[in-house]
Amino acid sequence: MASEISDLSESENESERALADQLFETYVPINLSGGTGSEEVEEVDAVIEVYQDYSAIQREIDRLNDTLKISLGLGLLALYVLLLPVMVGTTRTLRRQNAQLLDQADQLGVLLAREQETVAELRQLDRLKSDFAAAASHELRTPLTTIRGFAELLKQQTPPADPGTRDAVEAIARQTAHLQRLVGNLLREARLEHGDPETIAEPTSVADVLDEVRNGFPGSVDRIHVQVGSDLPTLALDPVALHEIVANLVDNALKYSTPGAPVVVDARIVDASLTIRVRDEGVGISPGDLPRIFDRFTQIDQSSTRAHGGVGLGLHLVRELTRRFGGEVEVDSVKDRGTTFTVTIPVPASVRQDPQHPEMLSA
């Protein structure tokens, strides 16, 4: 009998546990003596257990949850069905575009490789050209120097009574000097392309350099007027580079001036800088051509170039060599009225005014 009661109790406990989530329970103590039950001395005679059934509310909540899950699932399914064609189309488009990009990348890679090969070949050709120009110029300098030396000797030995021979000898000397300048320009340009070292400074008399430039133009010596400031000291700079700068400017001035027109070369210290101006009264340069005159192999007036010779290197070398000195070159020209080139090379500001005791300045 006790076992049956125990089993029944266990069964009831299981039922209670199953309903526990759906019931709200509370306990009310009962005191038969009439007390309130709030005092510790009073005893509780009985307890009333009160239950309230929430199973209907729970079932409604469960139903709403199930409905919400179904609605959400159907909504997601509908969205997937709607977006699937778009996703498929977009994927196909992206794949097609990706394939096109890969194909274009391959084509660009091939073109880039070809361009790199072309650039390498052009650089090799440019090096060969520079090497050839340097070698040819070097080989030509010695015979040209010999020819010019003999021409000067013949000019001295030719009697004044023989003007025809004297003119011929002067023409030989003049053209030889022109070829020497042209060969020198080619050799200097080749050296610059190969990273020619910086200018080598040594004590230099600017006046002597200008006289050498003047004497380097046989047949035009009387046209070249050299003006040197009385306070111009001896400077520490590269005389060869300075000679090439002035010679190219004088050559350009003579080339584009009317026969017999003067060319003025003026050198002096201005604002702690060596300033050399070469001024002519020639054809001038139009404003539109001024930005290009210092470019390599640039010839502004083709007809004049063919008449006077030249390859368009002179002014380019003037700018590059002036930059080697840390200076700059400027040009001021008026069409049909003449041109003035101004070369400015910085030197220390402490210039002695006494020409008898010149101070050595480093350029």
Short mmCIF file of C-alpha atoms in Angstrom, two decimals:
data_model
loop_
_atom_site.label_atom_id
_atom_site.label_comp_id
_atom_site.label_asym_id
_atom_site.label_seq_id
_atom_site.Cartn_x
_atom_site.Cartn_y
_atom_site.Cartn_z
CA MET A 1 0.00 0.00 0.00
CA ALA A 2 2.90 2.34 0.85
CA SER A 3 4.51 1.52 -2.48
CA GLU A 4 1.37 2.39 -4.39
CA ILE A 5 1.08 5.69 -2.53
CA SER A 6 4.72 6.42 -3.35
CA ASP A 7 4.19 5.67 -7.05
CA LEU A 8 1.09 7.83 -7.08
CA SER A 9 3.01 10.63 -5.45
CA GLU A 10 5.76 10.38 -8.03
CA SER A 11 3.19 10.45 -10.82
CA GLU A 12 1.58 13.52 -9.36
CA ASN A 13 4.96 15.20 -8.99
CA GLU A 14 5.74 14.57 -12.63
CA SER A 15 2.40 16.06 -13.65
CA GLU A 16 3.06 19.08 -11.51
CA ARG A 17 6.48 19.51 -13.07
CA ALA A 18 4.95 19.30 -16.56
CA LEU A 19 2.45 22.04 -15.68
CA ALA A 20 4.95 24.16 -13.79
CA ASP A 21 5.75 26.34 -16.81
CA GLN A 22 2.06 27.01 -17.42
CA LEU A 23 0.90 27.67 -13.83
CA PHE A 24 1.34 30.54 -11.46
CA GLU A 25 1.24 29.45 -7.83
CA THR A 26 1.17 31.12 -4.43
CA TYR A 27 0.74 29.97 -0.78
CA VAL A 28 -1.63 31.43 1.85
CA PRO A 29 -0.93 30.42 5.50
CA ILE A 30 -3.93 29.72 7.86
CA ASN A 31 -3.88 30.13 11.64
CA LEU A 32 -6.95 28.63 13.30
CA SER A 33 -6.30 30.51 16.55
CA GLY A 34 -7.23 33.76 14.83
CA GLY A 35 -3.76 35.33 14.68
CA THR A 36 -2.35 37.10 11.73
CA GLY A 37 0.55 34.74 11.33
CA SER A 38 3.02 37.60 11.33
CA GLU A 39 4.40 36.88 14.79
CA GLU A 40 7.10 34.23 15.17
CA VAL A 41 5.34 32.63 18.22
CA GLU A 42 2.19 31.93 16.27
CA GLU A 43 1.96 28.61 14.52
CA VAL A 44 0.58 27.94 11.05
CA ASP A 45 -2.22 25.40 11.21
CA ALA A 46 -2.70 25.01 7.46
CA VAL A 47 -1.61 26.37 4.03
CA ILE A 48 -3.82 27.06 1.06
CA GLU A 49 -2.04 26.55 -2.27
CA VAL A 50 -3.51 28.75 -5.04
CA TYR A 51 -2.86 28.06 -8.76
CA GLN A 52 -3.69 30.16 -11.81
CA ASP A 53 -3.62 28.48 -15.21
CA TYR A 54 -1.62 30.38 -17.94
CA SER A 55 -1.63 27.55 -20.47
CA ALA A 56 -4.07 29.37 -22.82
CA ILE A 57 -1.83 32.45 -22.93
CA GLN A 58 1.24 30.29 -23.53
CA ARG A 59 -0.50 28.48 -26.37
CA GLU A 60 -1.35 31.84 -27.99
CA ILE A 61 2.28 32.98 -27.63
CA ASP A 62 3.49 29.72 -29.16
CA ARG A 63 1.04 30.11 -32.02
CA LEU A 64 2.21 33.66 -32.70
CA ASN A 65 5.85 32.54 -32.64
CA ASP A 66 5.09 29.76 -35.11
CA THR A 67 3.20 32.19 -37.36
CA LEU A 68 6.08 34.68 -37.21
CA LYS A 69 8.62 32.00 -38.09
CA ILE A 70 6.56 30.81 -41.03
CA SER A 71 6.00 34.37 -42.28
CA LEU A 72 9.69 35.19 -41.94
CA GLY A 73 10.69 32.01 -43.76
CA LEU A 74 8.22 32.68 -46.57
CA GLY A 75 9.45 36.29 -46.85
CA LEU A 76 13.07 35.21 -47.07
CA LEU A 77 12.16 32.57 -49.63
CA ALA A 78 10.28 35.13 -51.73
CA LEU A 79 13.21 37.57 -51.48
CA TYR A 80 15.63 34.85 -52.53
CA VAL A 81 13.41 33.93 -55.49
CA LEU A 82 13.23 37.59 -56.53
CA LEU A 83 16.97 38.24 -56.12
CA LEU A 84 18.18 34.97 -57.61
CA PRO A 85 17.90 36.12 -61.27
CA VAL A 86 19.59 39.40 -60.41
CA MET A 87 22.39 37.62 -58.59
CA VAL A 88 22.85 35.15 -61.42
CA GLY A 89 22.87 37.94 -64.02
CA THR A 90 25.27 40.05 -62.00
CA THR A 91 27.57 37.09 -61.46
CA ARG A 92 27.62 36.34 -65.18
CA THR A 93 28.29 40.00 -65.99
CA LEU A 94 31.12 40.19 -63.47
CA ARG A 95 32.64 37.00 -64.81
CA ARG A 96 32.42 38.31 -68.37
CA GLN A 97 33.94 41.65 -67.40
CA ASN A 98 36.64 39.91 -65.40
CA ALA A 99 37.50 37.78 -68.42
CA GLN A 100 37.65 40.90 -70.59
CA LEU A 101 39.89 42.64 -68.06
CA LEU A 102 42.18 39.65 -67.90
CA ASP A 103 42.36 39.60 -71.68
CA GLN A 104 43.11 43.32 -71.79
CA ALA A 105 45.72 42.89 -69.07
CA ASP A 106 47.40 40.19 -71.14
CA GLN A 107 47.35 42.44 -74.20
CA LEU A 108 48.73 45.36 -72.20
CA GLY A 109 51.43 43.11 -70.82
CA VAL A 110 52.46 42.15 -74.34
CA LEU A 111 52.42 45.80 -75.45
CA LEU A 112 54.40 46.83 -72.38
CA ALA A 113 57.00 44.18 -73.07
CA ARG A 114 57.29 45.40 -76.67
CA GLU A 115 57.57 49.01 -75.54
CA GLN A 116 60.26 48.08 -73.04
CA GLU A 117 62.18 46.29 -75.77
CA THR A 118 61.77 49.31 -78.05
CA VAL A 119 62.96 51.68 -75.31
CA ALA A 120 65.95 49.45 -74.62
CA GLU A 121 66.80 49.38 -78.33
CA LEU A 122 66.44 53.16 -78.61
CA ARG A 123 68.65 53.68 -75.59
CA GLN A 124 71.22 51.36 -77.08
CA LEU A 125 71.06 53.26 -80.38
CA ASP A 126 71.36 56.55 -78.50
CA ARG A 127 74.43 55.26 -76.68
CA LEU A 128 75.92 54.09 -79.96
CA LYS A 129 75.17 57.48 -81.51
CA SER A 130 76.80 59.28 -78.60
CA ASP A 131 79.81 56.96 -78.68
CA PHE A 132 80.17 57.46 -82.42
CA ALA A 133 79.86 61.24 -82.10
CA ALA A 134 82.44 61.29 -79.33
CA ALA A 135 84.84 59.04 -81.24
CA ALA A 136 84.40 60.92 -84.53
CA SER A 137 84.75 64.29 -82.83
CA HIS A 138 87.88 63.18 -81.04
CA GLU A 139 89.42 61.89 -84.27
CA LEU A 140 88.55 65.10 -86.14
CA ARG A 141 89.99 67.50 -83.59
CA THR A 142 93.63 66.70 -84.31
CA PRO A 143 93.53 67.12 -88.12
CA LEU A 144 91.38 70.24 -87.81
CA THR A 145 93.86 71.76 -85.39
CA THR A 146 96.66 70.96 -87.82
CA ILE A 147 94.79 72.46 -90.77
CA ARG A 148 94.01 75.62 -88.84
CA GLY A 149 97.61 75.95 -87.70
CA PHE A 150 98.91 75.69 -91.25
CA ALA A 151 96.24 78.14 -92.43
CA GLU A 152 97.38 80.70 -89.85
CA LEU A 153 100.99 80.11 -90.90
CA LEU A 154 100.14 80.56 -94.58
CA LYS A 155 98.21 83.74 -93.79
CA GLN A 156 101.28 85.20 -92.10
CA GLN A 157 103.55 84.22 -94.99
CA THR A 158 101.24 85.36 -97.78
CA PRO A 159 102.33 88.75 -99.09
CA PRO A 160 99.73 91.53 -98.99
CA ALA A 161 100.15 91.92 -102.73
CA ASP A 162 98.41 88.61 -103.27
CA PRO A 163 94.88 89.30 -101.93
CA GLY A 164 93.33 86.31 -103.68
CA THR A 165 95.55 83.82 -101.91
CA ARG A 166 95.18 85.66 -98.62
CA ASP A 167 91.37 85.56 -98.87
CA ALA A 168 91.49 81.84 -99.63
CA VAL A 169 93.72 81.18 -96.63
CA GLU A 170 91.42 83.24 -94.40
CA ALA A 171 88.44 81.25 -95.68
CA ILE A 172 90.25 78.01 -94.81
CA ALA A 173 91.03 79.30 -91.33
CA ARG A 174 87.47 80.55 -90.84
CA GLN A 175 85.81 77.31 -91.94
CA THR A 176 88.29 75.24 -89.95
CA ALA A 177 87.48 77.25 -86.83
CA HIS A 178 83.79 76.70 -87.50
CA LEU A 179 84.31 72.95 -87.82
CA GLN A 180 86.35 72.94 -84.63
CA ARG A 181 83.49 74.57 -82.74
CA LEU A 182 81.00 72.14 -84.26
CA VAL A 183 83.15 69.14 -83.37
CA GLY A 184 83.72 70.55 -79.89
CA ASN A 185 79.97 70.90 -79.38
CA LEU A 186 79.35 67.32 -80.47
CA LEU A 187 82.07 66.05 -78.15
CA ARG A 188 80.79 68.10 -75.22
CA GLU A 189 77.20 66.94 -75.80
CA ALA A 190 78.35 63.31 -75.86
CA ARG A 191 80.19 63.83 -72.59
CA LEU A 192 77.16 65.45 -71.00
CA GLU A 193 74.98 62.52 -72.04
CA HIS A 194 77.46 60.11 -70.46
CA GLY A 195 77.50 62.03 -67.18
CA ASP A 196 80.43 64.34 -67.76
CA PRO A 197 81.91 65.36 -64.39
CA GLU A 198 81.25 68.77 -62.96
CA THR A 199 83.24 71.77 -64.14
CA ILE A 200 86.82 71.93 -62.83
CA ALA A 201 87.63 75.28 -61.27
CA GLU A 202 91.02 76.94 -61.67
CA PRO A 203 92.26 80.55 -61.58
CA THR A 204 90.79 82.13 -64.69
CA SER A 205 91.01 85.57 -66.19
CA VAL A 206 87.65 86.27 -67.79
CA ALA A 207 89.22 88.95 -69.99
CA ASP A 208 91.72 86.44 -71.39
CA VAL A 209 88.95 83.95 -72.10
CA LEU A 210 86.95 86.58 -73.98
CA ASP A 211 90.01 87.56 -76.03
CA GLU A 212 90.55 83.90 -76.93
CA VAL A 213 86.93 83.65 -78.03
CA ARG A 214 87.30 86.77 -80.15
CA ASN A 215 90.46 85.49 -81.82
CA GLY A 216 88.72 82.20 -82.52
CA PHE A 217 86.61 83.82 -85.22
CA PRO A 218 89.07 84.69 -88.01
CA GLY A 219 87.56 87.10 -90.45
CA SER A 220 85.14 88.45 -87.82
CA VAL A 221 87.57 89.74 -85.21
CA ASP A 222 86.86 93.37 -86.09
CA ARG A 223 83.13 92.84 -85.57
CA ILE A 224 83.45 91.44 -82.04
CA HIS A 225 83.75 94.16 -79.40
CA VAL A 226 84.80 92.90 -75.96
CA GLN A 227 84.06 95.06 -72.92
CA VAL A 228 85.34 93.99 -69.50
CA GLY A 229 84.59 95.80 -66.25
CA SER A 230 87.65 97.37 -64.64
CA ASP A 231 86.81 95.74 -61.30
CA LEU A 232 86.52 92.22 -62.71
CA PRO A 233 88.83 89.96 -60.63
CA THR A 234 90.37 86.62 -61.41
CA LEU A 235 87.79 83.90 -60.76
CA ALA A 236 88.08 80.25 -59.83
CA LEU A 237 86.06 78.50 -62.53
CA ASP A 238 86.43 76.18 -65.52
CA PRO A 239 87.96 78.24 -68.37
CA VAL A 240 87.13 75.62 -71.01
CA ALA A 241 83.43 75.57 -70.13
CA LEU A 242 83.33 79.38 -69.93
CA HIS A 243 85.03 79.59 -73.34
CA GLU A 244 82.43 77.25 -74.86
CA ILE A 245 79.55 79.26 -73.39
CA VAL A 246 80.76 82.58 -74.79
CA ALA A 247 81.96 81.11 -78.10
CA ASN A 248 78.57 79.54 -78.81
CA LEU A 249 76.78 82.79 -78.02
CA VAL A 250 79.15 84.80 -80.23
CA ASP A 251 78.86 82.24 -83.03
CA ASN A 252 75.07 82.44 -82.83
CA ALA A 253 75.19 86.26 -82.86
CA LEU A 254 77.47 86.39 -85.91
CA LYS A 255 75.42 83.77 -87.70
CA TYR A 256 72.15 85.69 -87.49
CA SER A 257 73.46 89.24 -87.90
CA THR A 258 73.79 91.19 -91.11
CA PRO A 259 77.34 91.22 -92.59
CA GLY A 260 79.51 93.76 -90.84
CA ALA A 261 77.08 94.30 -87.93
CA PRO A 262 78.83 94.49 -84.54
CA VAL A 263 78.57 91.91 -81.77
CA VAL A 264 79.20 93.22 -78.26
CA VAL A 265 80.46 90.98 -75.45
CA ASP A 266 80.26 92.63 -72.03
CA ALA A 267 81.51 91.05 -68.78
CA ARG A 268 81.39 92.51 -65.28
CA ILE A 269 80.41 91.77 -61.68
CA VAL A 270 76.77 92.64 -60.98
CA ASP A 271 75.19 91.90 -57.59
CA ALA A 272 77.91 89.41 -56.60
CA SER A 273 77.52 87.52 -59.88
CA LEU A 274 79.60 87.31 -63.02
CA THR A 275 77.33 88.68 -65.73
CA ILE A 276 78.21 88.21 -69.40
CA ARG A 277 76.02 89.76 -72.08
CA VAL A 278 76.30 89.00 -75.79
CA ARG A 279 74.34 91.50 -77.87
CA ASP A 280 73.79 91.57 -81.62
CA GLU A 281 71.79 93.61 -84.11
CA GLY A 282 70.55 90.66 -86.10
CA VAL A 283 67.21 89.26 -87.20
CA GLY A 284 65.98 88.64 -83.65
CA ILE A 285 63.74 85.84 -82.41
CA SER A 286 59.96 85.82 -82.45
CA PRO A 287 58.23 85.50 -79.03
CA GLY A 288 56.69 82.17 -80.04
CA ASP A 289 60.13 80.63 -80.67
CA LEU A 290 61.84 81.86 -77.50
CA PRO A 291 60.75 78.92 -75.27
CA ARG A 292 62.34 76.41 -77.69
CA ILE A 293 65.69 77.95 -78.52
CA PHE A 294 67.56 76.08 -75.76
CA ASP A 295 66.21 72.66 -76.76
CA ARG A 296 68.69 70.21 -78.18
CA PHE A 297 68.90 70.06 -82.01
CA THR A 298 66.33 72.85 -82.30
CA GLN A 299 66.68 75.11 -85.33
CA ILE A 300 64.24 78.00 -85.40
CA ASP A 301 64.98 79.41 -88.86
CA GLN A 302 65.68 76.48 -91.16
CA SER A 303 66.61 78.69 -94.13
CA SER A 304 69.16 80.61 -92.07
CA THR A 305 70.50 77.41 -90.57
CA ARG A 306 71.12 75.92 -93.99
CA ALA A 307 72.84 79.13 -95.09
CA HIS A 308 75.09 79.46 -92.03
CA GLY A 309 75.45 75.84 -90.89
CA GLY A 310 74.87 74.37 -87.46
CA VAL A 311 73.04 71.44 -85.91
CA GLY A 312 71.13 73.19 -83.12
CA LEU A 313 73.45 72.29 -80.23
CA GLY A 314 75.08 75.62 -79.40
CA LEU A 315 72.40 77.25 -77.26
CA HIS A 316 71.54 73.93 -75.62
CA LEU A 317 75.15 73.59 -74.48
CA VAL A 318 75.15 77.20 -73.27
CA ARG A 319 72.24 76.44 -70.95
CA GLU A 320 73.63 73.11 -69.72
CA LEU A 321 77.14 74.44 -69.04
CA THR A 322 75.75 77.53 -67.33
CA ARG A 323 73.74 75.26 -65.05
CA ARG A 324 76.94 73.39 -64.22
CA PHE A 325 78.22 76.68 -62.83
CA GLY A 326 75.02 77.04 -60.81
CA GLY A 327 73.95 79.95 -63.00
CA GLU A 328 71.25 80.74 -65.51
CA VAL A 329 70.93 82.17 -69.00
CA GLU A 330 68.25 84.58 -70.18
CA VAL A 331 67.37 85.98 -73.58
CA ASP A 332 65.79 89.25 -74.62
CA SER A 333 64.98 89.62 -78.30
CA VAL A 334 63.02 91.88 -80.62
CA LYS A 335 62.19 90.62 -84.08
CA ASP A 336 64.35 92.30 -86.77
CA ARG A 337 66.14 94.42 -84.16
CA GLY A 338 68.52 92.08 -82.37
CA THR A 339 69.01 89.71 -79.45
CA THR A 340 70.79 89.88 -76.10
CA PHE A 341 71.80 86.75 -74.19
CA THR A 342 72.68 87.23 -70.51
CA VAL A 343 74.65 84.59 -68.61
CA THR A 344 74.74 84.97 -64.82
CA ILE A 345 77.18 82.91 -62.73
CA PRO A 346 77.05 83.41 -58.94
CA VAL A 347 80.27 84.35 -57.10
CA PRO A 348 80.88 85.51 -53.50
CA ALA A 349 79.77 89.04 -52.78
CA SER A 350 83.18 90.15 -51.41
CA VAL A 351 84.60 91.66 -54.59
CA ARG A 352 87.69 93.86 -54.34
CA GLN A 353 87.44 97.03 -56.32
CA ASP A 354 91.22 97.40 -56.77
CA PRO A 355 92.12 95.73 -60.11
CA GLN A 356 95.81 95.78 -59.16
CA HIS A 357 95.11 93.33 -56.31
CA PRO A 358 92.33 91.09 -57.54
CA GLU A 359 90.77 88.73 -55.07
CA MET A 360 90.32 85.11 -56.06
CA LEU A 361 86.62 84.27 -56.26
CA SER A 362 85.09 80.81 -56.51
CA ALA A 363 82.28 80.38 -58.99
#
